[in-house]
């Protein structure tokens, strides 16, 4: 059995893809879970899995099966939002990262509306079906008392813009609400006198707690937002969709670059000892199939869409396991430099002996350490 940590990206109803991935992994006895980190819809998936898992362990039931059932109940409830009354249905659509048609970015009336009304005025009662769902389905106390599974949820601190990670006893209904709080749709979530917005603005998802607090070197990213699109966006809707994806992928690119940098230091022998470890990165995504689902569909609670994404997630996880299970514990399966690093072309250094010399990693690293006053 291989033990892994899972990082779950946020993405509204596209989180049903992650549901499918988790369902497939839980059904595979070759995989054990140590840690979960999620943002927004990823946070909902993380606590749904952990709640069923923790409750089952306490009751002596099968934790993997109960975790699958917990995830299913949560997503069945989300699909029922499509049958809510007009106000609740509109609120639930905004909850998952979208806006109803009358508030589309291309609608001039909507621009005027948003210039006049904030969530504190347009939704003074702070109606939010997610809060009711979490309070009904998730046992946060059981999660906090389950040492077998570490769970982390990220949100964005409104005043500083920094990512804040909630775990242990700090992982509450409010923490998950904060992780999924879109500022144009909902009032900022207050926790201990501090205010928070959607975690996707600062970190989507947070990888550092899985590195620092977990022992497994295998980190599997479940990625919802495509890194690239085959077609150039042309319409206003397509442009807004792509901007949404780029915004919520930005922090991920930064984290992956940092992981690659540390891995290279360890490989180069420039970093030894301490708490650093070689991280084995993996990724499960929908590949080309996700191209059919633009960012605007993240706000949909349509059962047909959610079930298609669930099945796509199961198929993607099964395909990944068939190709990469033997790599777990041995090597990573993501080419970080190709997929996540800057596409920067450095100029050649002045020629020596008639041949141009490209900058090498080690001399650059030595210069960096000399500037910081540390020995190379």
PDB file of N, CA, C and O in Angstrom, residues 77 86-87 117 163 175 183 237 304:
ATOM      1  N   UNK A  77     -26.739  16.841  -2.293  1.00  0.00           N
ATOM      2  CA  UNK A  77     -27.358  18.055  -1.762  1.00  0.00           C
ATOM      3  C   UNK A  77     -27.067  19.251  -2.662  1.00  0.00           C
ATOM      4  O   UNK A  77     -27.943  20.089  -2.903  1.00  0.00           O
ATOM      5  N   UNK A  86     -36.262  30.931  -6.093  1.00  0.00           N
ATOM      6  CA  UNK A  86     -35.529  31.847  -6.974  1.00  0.00           C
ATOM      7  C   UNK A  86     -34.342  32.500  -6.286  1.00  0.00           C
ATOM      8  O   UNK A  86     -33.230  32.523  -6.823  1.00  0.00           O
ATOM      9  N   UNK A  87     -34.556  33.051  -5.078  1.00  0.00           N
ATOM     10  CA  UNK A  87     -33.473  33.764  -4.391  1.00  0.00           C
ATOM     11  C   UNK A  87     -32.362  32.800  -4.007  1.00  0.00           C
ATOM     12  O   UNK A  87     -31.179  33.041  -4.256  1.00  0.00           O
ATOM     13  N   UNK A 117     -24.367  48.420  -5.305  1.00  0.00           N
ATOM     14  CA  UNK A 117     -24.707  47.459  -4.272  1.00  0.00           C
ATOM     15  C   UNK A 117     -23.540  46.523  -3.977  1.00  0.00           C
ATOM     16  O   UNK A 117     -22.912  46.017  -4.878  1.00  0.00           O
ATOM     17  N   UNK A 163      -2.410  34.155   2.648  1.00  0.00           N
ATOM     18  CA  UNK A 163      -3.121  32.893   2.811  1.00  0.00           C
ATOM     19  C   UNK A 163      -3.093  32.495   4.277  1.00  0.00           C
ATOM     20  O   UNK A 163      -2.068  32.626   4.955  1.00  0.00           O
ATOM     21  N   UNK A 175     -14.483  28.261   8.812  1.00  0.00           N
ATOM     22  CA  UNK A 175     -13.243  28.166   8.037  1.00  0.00           C
ATOM     23  C   UNK A 175     -13.529  27.736   6.609  1.00  0.00           C
ATOM     24  O   UNK A 175     -12.972  28.283   5.654  1.00  0.00           O
ATOM     25  N   UNK A 183     -15.964  37.493  -2.812  1.00  0.00           N
ATOM     26  CA  UNK A 183     -16.233  38.817  -2.230  1.00  0.00           C
ATOM     27  C   UNK A 183     -17.341  39.608  -2.895  1.00  0.00           C
ATOM     28  O   UNK A 183     -17.962  40.458  -2.254  1.00  0.00           O
ATOM     29  N   UNK A 237     -17.226  36.592 -22.967  1.00  0.00           N
ATOM     30  CA  UNK A 237     -17.422  35.471 -22.049  1.00  0.00           C
ATOM     31  C   UNK A 237     -16.188  34.570 -22.014  1.00  0.00           C
ATOM     32  O   UNK A 237     -15.762  34.128 -20.939  1.00  0.00           O
ATOM     33  N   UNK A 304     -26.956  16.839 -14.307  1.00  0.00           N
ATOM     34  CA  UNK A 304     -26.336  16.144 -15.438  1.00  0.00           C
ATOM     35  C   UNK A 304     -24.871  16.538 -15.584  1.00  0.00           C
ATOM     36  O   UNK A 304     -23.999  15.687 -15.811  1.00  0.00           O
TER      37      UNK A 304
END
